[in-house]
């Protein structure tokens, strides 16, 4: 068969009577090279005819290599041609094409985010299986990879999104207009074509308006898919174009009744498709025209479309697409990792900014709404805006230094749901000078004091998701937040409505200001749907939109975004309406539907295991941890409810007996269990093999093979939108992005069946995690996760063993983690048991560790035991450590300063257990003084503010015990009461000087209180002056509701009682009210003050004052 090249194309004048009226003959596309100028006579000719000379179809494709640098025919001219067959069509295409000269120009110094548009071109009916793989497997993987390069990948997949009522003109404009957007955004479209045996819809002249034909240089006789190829790839030899051709053998695997949807029956149409493939191979290099194989794999029950096998993650089809576009994208858009520009100003919710910039109201602002209402997004934007304003000092009311900004997003990082951790972090950020306590109760009291203090630097604090704090009385009552904030404090927080913490805040007499993050109105919902779907070139018709927005849950932004994503990945346009109707009308219910789809499409039991592991983890899991956990693969299948009922795991029955026995004598059993455990140097591996689905008590070590990357990729791609992003290193935590997902997982996978079966499921997954973390080498992760899982398993002996491992102990006994260690030991048998076991562990350590290591461990254990109230054992250990330091380790001053300071603390705390001052008590105070002086002698020679701070604490402690000694009225070791008072004054003055230099007002108040209590003459005017000075400083530092305030005013009541009993009553009453507020009415200290007020003389005063009031 002959063919004509563009060199042989001649223009013949025709009749001009049929020129369309009003057509825009000047419309051109800016994407095509300029044509060679033609003379005026030739421009007037509107209709052309192709004349062919010689050549064969086999040589036709070779002619693509001989193209000129500019097209021989303009787009306006070529659309007037009337090709008679496929060869003439492609001859016309060649006349508007050029030899590739323009190459991709890499972006220079790209720091910010960029959008990548990838256009998919193919016929629809015969490529449903491939497009499903692209949308649900290939593009998610590419999208993850792109995000690391700060690129947003948007695939242009037009399987649906063209409205069913659209005209031919609108359809053509949408399809080719998307390619135009690709040109605009990315120089050349990232273009993917899938070809097989169907050419698709071929528009005729009546379908293509004249202006559109001229704009795109329409070649009549070509299909819409061919025009996509011509416009997006052929005419300029697009370097970003990839062509995948399905092996013809696929047709032979199809049932006969399906073949008509996958091939053409007309011989001309078949010849047309073969010519297309030859032209593709002639125009583009072999590396970008790839043939792939696949086979028929049945009919999908939901979509009723053909499935194909051979398109897996390692198939030619998948790897070719991923590898090609990774290569092209990374070349065109390299990322410049140099320093980013400053934050841009973000428009913010006006009410929040108005609150921040307003004069102080003394109350927090609370953003309230249902789960998924967008509270976190609003708070995050507000925090970003506020940081920027604070940097530019655009917020009124701050000091000369301006405002500090602190934010804490609960659940967004490991440990962030722990109230103690949050308050410790807040106090450090607020630059609190004093010692930050370890226990939650003290932290709550201190937070009230600091946030109410007039002395605090101007600070704006953001707390997101208060309802996600670990469930404790303090968290649910929000008792850490004072009823009245300092004038220098602004607090913005968010909470789900009608949760315990929201009810607690709402019930306050001084109610916080609330902003309702309410349901979306109809226009907002419609706008969100349009924006989300339009980004991916999809659109709902009016009936579909109304059906979607008629659902009550569509008022929730999170539900709406998830619903749009479900619709986006759904491939069959004819079923979209049905799909919308089937969407569950509730956030958790919709998420359950999504999880069901994930199971079916992306990993089955591996998907379930991943979700359950994440749900049961304490602070999320590292990706490599998940891979190792999932490496067991086929064994990660707990019993079904039927299997559980038929054959309950033995460990479940044994566990009930174990727990009962442990409850009888837990301390003794733990002692025996752990001692037996430590006789072994390792697990011996001889444990009888049990069914992996049972709940076992201990585990043998084993080598773990991680889950193959290909399997993990399938799971991760689907879950990624619901997970917090992990860092480029892959070592970031994986956890659920929104707690609604966590609730959906619990509802679907854990809250099923009987109570016993539910407990079994939790025990199964916590058991798997405990087994894994018992064997990890990363001790920080072990300390974070293992105690938590063993607590959940109620496995007290293994929990004790874990807490006895020295790396775990050191991690948990650090200042910022001791709350967890104390809590874990309460679960594992109590502090007495902890003391016994740590002492035994230290004995065993002496056989292998160095003297320096042993001394350090004894200091650490002694510090923990002091916090746990085990003063006798703590004293013994620290004295042993001091002896080793002085006689073996070289008497290092810093070590001895720390050791003697700890011994002073231990002896001081032990001395305070006595309710009355006695001779023995006086001697105990003397011992504390001498120990404190020893620590001071070492500490005085050390430099730095930290050492100065500790020196101040020691001076304060020594002054107190000198004063307490003098009140015992004894002479001991040459020290008499008068000398005690004199020494007390010296050390008080030392402490005052140090804390004045450090600006520590709180401890300065305590020093003046010691002066008033012990140095000033009792009952004198000077004593009251010192107490008043101490009280003023205390109020300035801590506010009214603080234990030091209560102690000062109570002492003032004692001093004045015999001079003015009514004034004394007022002081006692004030102390009582403070203690009720911070300690509670039933606390022993509060009750002692109440007993004073109940004395007959004070009751008479109270009745008299009440009568006066009435």
CSV table of N, CA and C in Angstrom, one decimal, residues 911-1010:
chain,number,residue,atom,x,y,z
A,911,UNK,N,13.4,12.9,107.7
A,911,UNK,CA,13.2,13.7,109.0
A,911,UNK,C,11.8,14.3,109.0
A,912,UNK,N,11.2,14.6,107.9
A,912,UNK,CA,9.9,15.3,107.9
A,912,UNK,C,8.8,14.4,108.2
A,913,UNK,N,9.1,13.1,108.3
A,913,UNK,CA,8.0,12.1,108.6
A,913,UNK,C,7.6,12.2,110.0
A,914,UNK,N,8.5,12.8,110.9
A,914,UNK,CA,8.1,13.0,112.3
A,914,UNK,C,7.1,14.1,112.4
A,915,UNK,N,6.0,13.9,113.2
A,915,UNK,CA,5.0,14.9,113.4
A,915,UNK,C,5.4,16.0,114.4
A,916,UNK,N,6.3,15.6,115.4
A,916,UNK,CA,6.6,16.5,116.5
A,916,UNK,C,8.1,16.6,116.6
A,917,UNK,N,8.6,17.7,117.1
A,917,UNK,CA,10.0,17.9,117.3
A,917,UNK,C,10.4,17.2,118.6
A,918,UNK,N,11.4,16.4,118.6
A,918,UNK,CA,11.9,15.6,119.7
A,918,UNK,C,13.4,15.7,119.8
A,919,UNK,N,14.0,15.0,120.8
A,919,UNK,CA,15.4,15.0,120.9
A,919,UNK,C,16.0,14.2,119.8
A,920,UNK,N,15.4,13.1,119.5
A,920,UNK,CA,15.9,12.3,118.3
A,920,UNK,C,15.7,13.1,117.0
A,921,UNK,N,14.6,13.8,116.9
A,921,UNK,CA,14.4,14.6,115.7
A,921,UNK,C,15.5,15.7,115.6
A,922,UNK,N,15.9,16.3,116.7
A,922,UNK,CA,16.9,17.3,116.7
A,922,UNK,C,18.2,16.7,116.2
A,923,UNK,N,18.6,15.5,116.7
A,923,UNK,CA,19.8,14.9,116.2
A,923,UNK,C,19.7,14.6,114.7
A,924,UNK,N,18.5,14.2,114.2
A,924,UNK,CA,18.3,13.9,112.8
A,924,UNK,C,18.6,15.2,112.0
A,925,UNK,N,18.1,16.3,112.5
A,925,UNK,CA,18.3,17.6,111.8
A,925,UNK,C,19.8,17.9,111.8
A,926,UNK,N,20.5,17.6,112.8
A,926,UNK,CA,21.9,17.9,112.9
A,926,UNK,C,22.6,17.1,111.8
A,927,UNK,N,22.2,15.8,111.6
A,927,UNK,CA,22.9,15.0,110.6
A,927,UNK,C,22.6,15.5,109.2
A,928,UNK,N,21.4,16.0,108.9
A,928,UNK,CA,21.0,16.6,107.6
A,928,UNK,C,21.9,17.8,107.4
A,929,UNK,N,22.1,18.6,108.4
A,929,UNK,CA,22.9,19.8,108.3
A,929,UNK,C,24.3,19.5,107.9
A,930,UNK,N,24.9,18.5,108.6
A,930,UNK,CA,26.3,18.2,108.3
A,930,UNK,C,26.5,17.6,106.9
A,931,UNK,N,25.5,16.8,106.5
A,931,UNK,CA,25.6,16.2,105.2
A,931,UNK,C,25.4,17.3,104.1
A,932,UNK,N,24.5,18.3,104.4
A,932,UNK,CA,24.3,19.4,103.4
A,932,UNK,C,25.6,20.3,103.3
A,933,UNK,N,26.3,20.5,104.5
A,933,UNK,CA,27.5,21.3,104.5
A,933,UNK,C,28.6,20.6,103.6
A,934,UNK,N,28.6,19.3,103.7
A,934,UNK,CA,29.6,18.5,102.9
A,934,UNK,C,29.3,18.7,101.4
A,935,UNK,N,28.1,18.7,101.0
A,935,UNK,CA,27.7,18.9,99.6
A,935,UNK,C,28.1,20.3,99.2
A,936,UNK,N,27.8,21.3,100.1
A,936,UNK,CA,28.1,22.7,99.8
A,936,UNK,C,29.6,22.9,99.6
A,937,UNK,N,30.4,22.2,100.4
A,937,UNK,CA,31.8,22.4,100.2
A,937,UNK,C,32.3,21.9,98.9
A,938,UNK,N,31.7,20.9,98.3
A,938,UNK,CA,32.1,20.5,96.9
A,938,UNK,C,31.4,21.4,95.9
A,939,UNK,N,30.2,21.7,96.1
A,939,UNK,CA,29.4,22.5,95.1
A,939,UNK,C,30.0,23.9,94.9
A,940,UNK,N,30.5,24.5,96.0
A,940,UNK,CA,31.0,25.9,95.9
A,940,UNK,C,32.2,26.0,94.9
A,941,UNK,N,32.9,25.0,94.7
A,941,UNK,CA,34.0,25.0,93.8
A,941,UNK,C,33.7,24.7,92.3
A,942,UNK,N,32.4,24.5,92.0
A,942,UNK,CA,32.0,24.2,90.7
A,942,UNK,C,31.3,25.4,90.0
A,943,UNK,N,31.5,25.6,88.7
A,943,UNK,CA,31.1,26.8,88.0
A,943,UNK,C,29.7,26.5,87.3
A,944,UNK,N,29.1,27.6,86.9
A,944,UNK,CA,27.9,27.5,86.1
A,944,UNK,C,26.6,27.7,86.9
A,945,UNK,N,25.6,28.2,86.2
A,945,UNK,CA,24.3,28.6,86.8
A,945,UNK,C,23.6,27.4,87.4
A,946,UNK,N,23.8,26.2,86.8
A,946,UNK,CA,23.1,25.0,87.3
A,946,UNK,C,23.7,24.6,88.6
A,947,UNK,N,25.0,24.7,88.7
A,947,UNK,CA,25.6,24.5,90.0
A,947,UNK,C,25.2,25.5,91.1
A,948,UNK,N,25.1,26.8,90.6
A,948,UNK,CA,24.7,27.8,91.5
A,948,UNK,C,23.3,27.6,92.0
A,949,UNK,N,22.4,27.1,91.1
A,949,UNK,CA,21.0,26.8,91.5
A,949,UNK,C,21.0,25.7,92.6
A,950,UNK,N,21.7,24.6,92.3
A,950,UNK,CA,21.8,23.5,93.3
A,950,UNK,C,22.4,24.0,94.6
A,951,UNK,N,23.4,24.9,94.5
A,951,UNK,CA,24.0,25.4,95.8
A,951,UNK,C,23.0,26.2,96.5
A,952,UNK,N,22.1,27.0,95.9
A,952,UNK,CA,21.1,27.7,96.5
A,952,UNK,C,20.1,26.8,97.2
A,953,UNK,N,19.7,25.7,96.6
A,953,UNK,CA,18.8,24.7,97.2
A,953,UNK,C,19.4,24.1,98.4
A,954,UNK,N,20.7,23.8,98.4
A,954,UNK,CA,21.4,23.3,99.6
A,954,UNK,C,21.4,24.3,100.7
A,955,UNK,N,21.7,25.5,100.4
A,955,UNK,CA,21.8,26.6,101.4
A,955,UNK,C,20.4,26.7,102.1
A,956,UNK,N,19.4,26.6,101.3
A,956,UNK,CA,18.0,26.7,101.8
A,956,UNK,C,17.7,25.5,102.7
A,957,UNK,N,18.1,24.4,102.2
A,957,UNK,CA,17.8,23.1,103.0
A,957,UNK,C,18.6,23.1,104.3
A,958,UNK,N,19.8,23.5,104.3
A,958,UNK,CA,20.6,23.6,105.5
A,958,UNK,C,20.1,24.6,106.5
A,959,UNK,N,19.7,25.8,105.9
A,959,UNK,CA,19.1,26.8,106.8
A,959,UNK,C,17.9,26.3,107.5
A,960,UNK,N,17.0,25.6,106.8
A,960,UNK,CA,15.8,25.0,107.4
A,960,UNK,C,16.1,24.1,108.5
A,961,UNK,N,17.1,23.2,108.3
A,961,UNK,CA,17.4,22.1,109.3
A,961,UNK,C,18.2,22.7,110.5
A,962,UNK,N,19.0,23.8,110.3
A,962,UNK,CA,19.6,24.5,111.4
A,962,UNK,C,18.5,25.1,112.3
A,963,UNK,N,17.5,25.7,111.7
A,963,UNK,CA,16.4,26.3,112.4
A,963,UNK,C,15.6,25.2,113.1
A,964,UNK,N,15.3,24.1,112.4
A,964,UNK,CA,14.5,23.0,113.1
A,964,UNK,C,15.3,22.4,114.2
A,965,UNK,N,16.7,22.3,114.1
A,965,UNK,CA,17.5,21.8,115.2
A,965,UNK,C,17.4,22.7,116.4
A,966,UNK,N,17.4,24.0,116.2
A,966,UNK,CA,17.3,25.0,117.3
A,966,UNK,C,16.0,24.9,118.1
A,967,UNK,N,15.0,24.5,117.4
A,967,UNK,CA,13.7,24.4,118.0
A,967,UNK,C,13.5,23.1,118.9
A,968,UNK,N,14.5,22.2,118.7
A,968,UNK,CA,14.5,20.9,119.5
A,968,UNK,C,15.0,21.2,120.9
A,969,UNK,N,15.6,22.4,121.1
A,969,UNK,CA,16.1,22.8,122.4
A,969,UNK,C,17.2,21.8,123.0
A,970,UNK,N,18.0,21.2,122.1
A,970,UNK,CA,19.1,20.4,122.6
A,970,UNK,C,20.4,20.9,122.1
A,971,UNK,N,21.5,20.5,122.8
A,971,UNK,CA,22.8,20.7,122.4
A,971,UNK,C,23.4,19.4,122.0
A,972,UNK,N,24.0,19.4,120.8
A,972,UNK,CA,24.5,18.1,120.2
A,972,UNK,C,25.8,18.4,119.4
A,973,UNK,N,26.8,17.6,119.8
A,973,UNK,CA,28.1,17.7,119.1
A,973,UNK,C,28.6,19.1,119.1
A,974,UNK,N,28.4,19.8,120.2
A,974,UNK,CA,28.9,21.2,120.4
A,974,UNK,C,28.0,22.2,119.8
A,975,UNK,N,26.9,21.9,119.1
A,975,UNK,CA,26.0,22.8,118.6
A,975,UNK,C,24.8,23.0,119.5
A,976,UNK,N,24.6,24.3,119.9
A,976,UNK,CA,23.5,24.6,120.8
A,976,UNK,C,22.4,25.4,120.0
A,977,UNK,N,21.2,25.6,120.6
A,977,UNK,CA,20.2,26.2,119.9
A,977,UNK,C,20.5,27.6,119.4
A,978,UNK,N,21.2,28.4,120.2
A,978,UNK,CA,21.6,29.8,119.8
A,978,UNK,C,22.5,29.7,118.5
A,979,UNK,N,23.5,28.8,118.6
A,979,UNK,CA,24.4,28.7,117.4
A,979,UNK,C,23.6,28.2,116.2
A,980,UNK,N,22.6,27.4,116.4
A,980,UNK,CA,21.7,26.9,115.3
A,980,UNK,C,21.0,28.0,114.7
A,981,UNK,N,20.5,29.0,115.5
A,981,UNK,CA,19.8,30.1,114.9
A,981,UNK,C,20.8,31.0,114.1
A,982,UNK,N,22.0,31.2,114.7
A,982,UNK,CA,23.0,32.0,114.0
A,982,UNK,C,23.4,31.4,112.7
A,983,UNK,N,23.6,30.1,112.7
A,983,UNK,CA,24.0,29.4,111.4
A,983,UNK,C,22.8,29.5,110.4
A,984,UNK,N,21.6,29.3,110.9
A,984,UNK,CA,20.4,29.4,110.0
A,984,UNK,C,20.4,30.7,109.3
A,985,UNK,N,20.7,31.8,110.0
A,985,UNK,CA,20.6,33.1,109.4
A,985,UNK,C,21.7,33.3,108.3
A,986,UNK,N,22.9,32.7,108.6
A,986,UNK,CA,24.0,32.8,107.6
A,986,UNK,C,23.6,32.1,106.3
A,987,UNK,N,23.0,30.9,106.4
A,987,UNK,CA,22.7,30.1,105.2
A,987,UNK,C,21.4,30.7,104.6
A,988,UNK,N,20.5,31.3,105.3
A,988,UNK,CA,19.4,32.0,104.7
A,988,UNK,C,19.9,33.1,103.8
A,989,UNK,N,20.8,33.9,104.4
A,989,UNK,CA,21.3,35.0,103.6
A,989,UNK,C,22.1,34.6,102.4
A,990,UNK,N,22.8,33.4,102.5
A,990,UNK,CA,23.5,32.9,101.3
A,990,UNK,C,22.4,32.5,100.2
A,991,UNK,N,21.4,31.8,100.7
A,991,UNK,CA,20.3,31.4,99.7
A,991,UNK,C,19.7,32.7,99.1
A,992,UNK,N,19.4,33.7,99.9
A,992,UNK,CA,18.8,34.9,99.4
A,992,UNK,C,19.7,35.5,98.3
A,993,UNK,N,20.9,35.6,98.5
A,993,UNK,CA,21.9,36.2,97.6
A,993,UNK,C,21.9,35.4,96.3
A,994,UNK,N,21.9,34.1,96.4
A,994,UNK,CA,22.0,33.2,95.2
A,994,UNK,C,20.7,33.4,94.4
A,995,UNK,N,19.5,33.3,95.0
A,995,UNK,CA,18.3,33.3,94.3
A,995,UNK,C,18.0,34.7,93.8
A,996,UNK,N,18.5,35.8,94.4
A,996,UNK,CA,18.3,37.1,93.8
A,996,UNK,C,19.2,37.2,92.5
A,997,UNK,N,20.4,36.6,92.5
A,997,UNK,CA,21.2,36.7,91.3
A,997,UNK,C,20.6,35.9,90.2
A,998,UNK,N,19.9,34.8,90.6
A,998,UNK,CA,19.3,33.9,89.5
A,998,UNK,C,17.9,34.4,89.1
A,999,UNK,N,17.3,35.3,89.9
A,999,UNK,CA,16.0,35.8,89.6
A,999,UNK,C,14.9,34.8,90.0
A,1000,UNK,N,15.2,33.9,90.9
A,1000,UNK,CA,14.3,32.8,91.3
A,1000,UNK,C,13.4,33.3,92.5
A,1001,UNK,N,12.3,34.0,92.2
A,1001,UNK,CA,11.5,34.6,93.2
A,1001,UNK,C,10.9,33.6,94.1
A,1002,UNK,N,10.5,32.4,93.6
A,1002,UNK,CA,9.8,31.4,94.4
A,1002,UNK,C,10.7,30.9,95.6
A,1003,UNK,N,11.9,30.6,95.3
A,1003,UNK,CA,12.9,30.1,96.3
A,1003,UNK,C,13.3,31.2,97.2
A,1004,UNK,N,13.3,32.4,96.6
A,1004,UNK,CA,13.6,33.6,97.5
A,1004,UNK,C,12.5,33.8,98.6
A,1005,UNK,N,11.3,33.5,98.2
A,1005,UNK,CA,10.2,33.6,99.2
A,1005,UNK,C,10.4,32.5,100.3
A,1006,UNK,N,10.8,31.4,99.9
A,1006,UNK,CA,11.1,30.3,100.9
A,1006,UNK,C,12.2,30.7,101.8
A,1007,UNK,N,13.2,31.3,101.3
A,1007,UNK,CA,14.4,31.7,102.1
A,1007,UNK,C,13.9,32.8,103.2
A,1008,UNK,N,13.1,33.7,102.8
A,1008,UNK,CA,12.6,34.7,103.7
A,1008,UNK,C,11.6,34.1,104.7
A,1009,UNK,N,10.9,33.1,104.3
A,1009,UNK,CA,10.1,32.3,105.3
A,1009,UNK,C,10.9,31.7,106.4
A,1010,UNK,N,12.1,31.1,105.9
A,1010,UNK,CA,13.0,30.5,106.9
A,1010,UNK,C,13.5,31.5,107.9
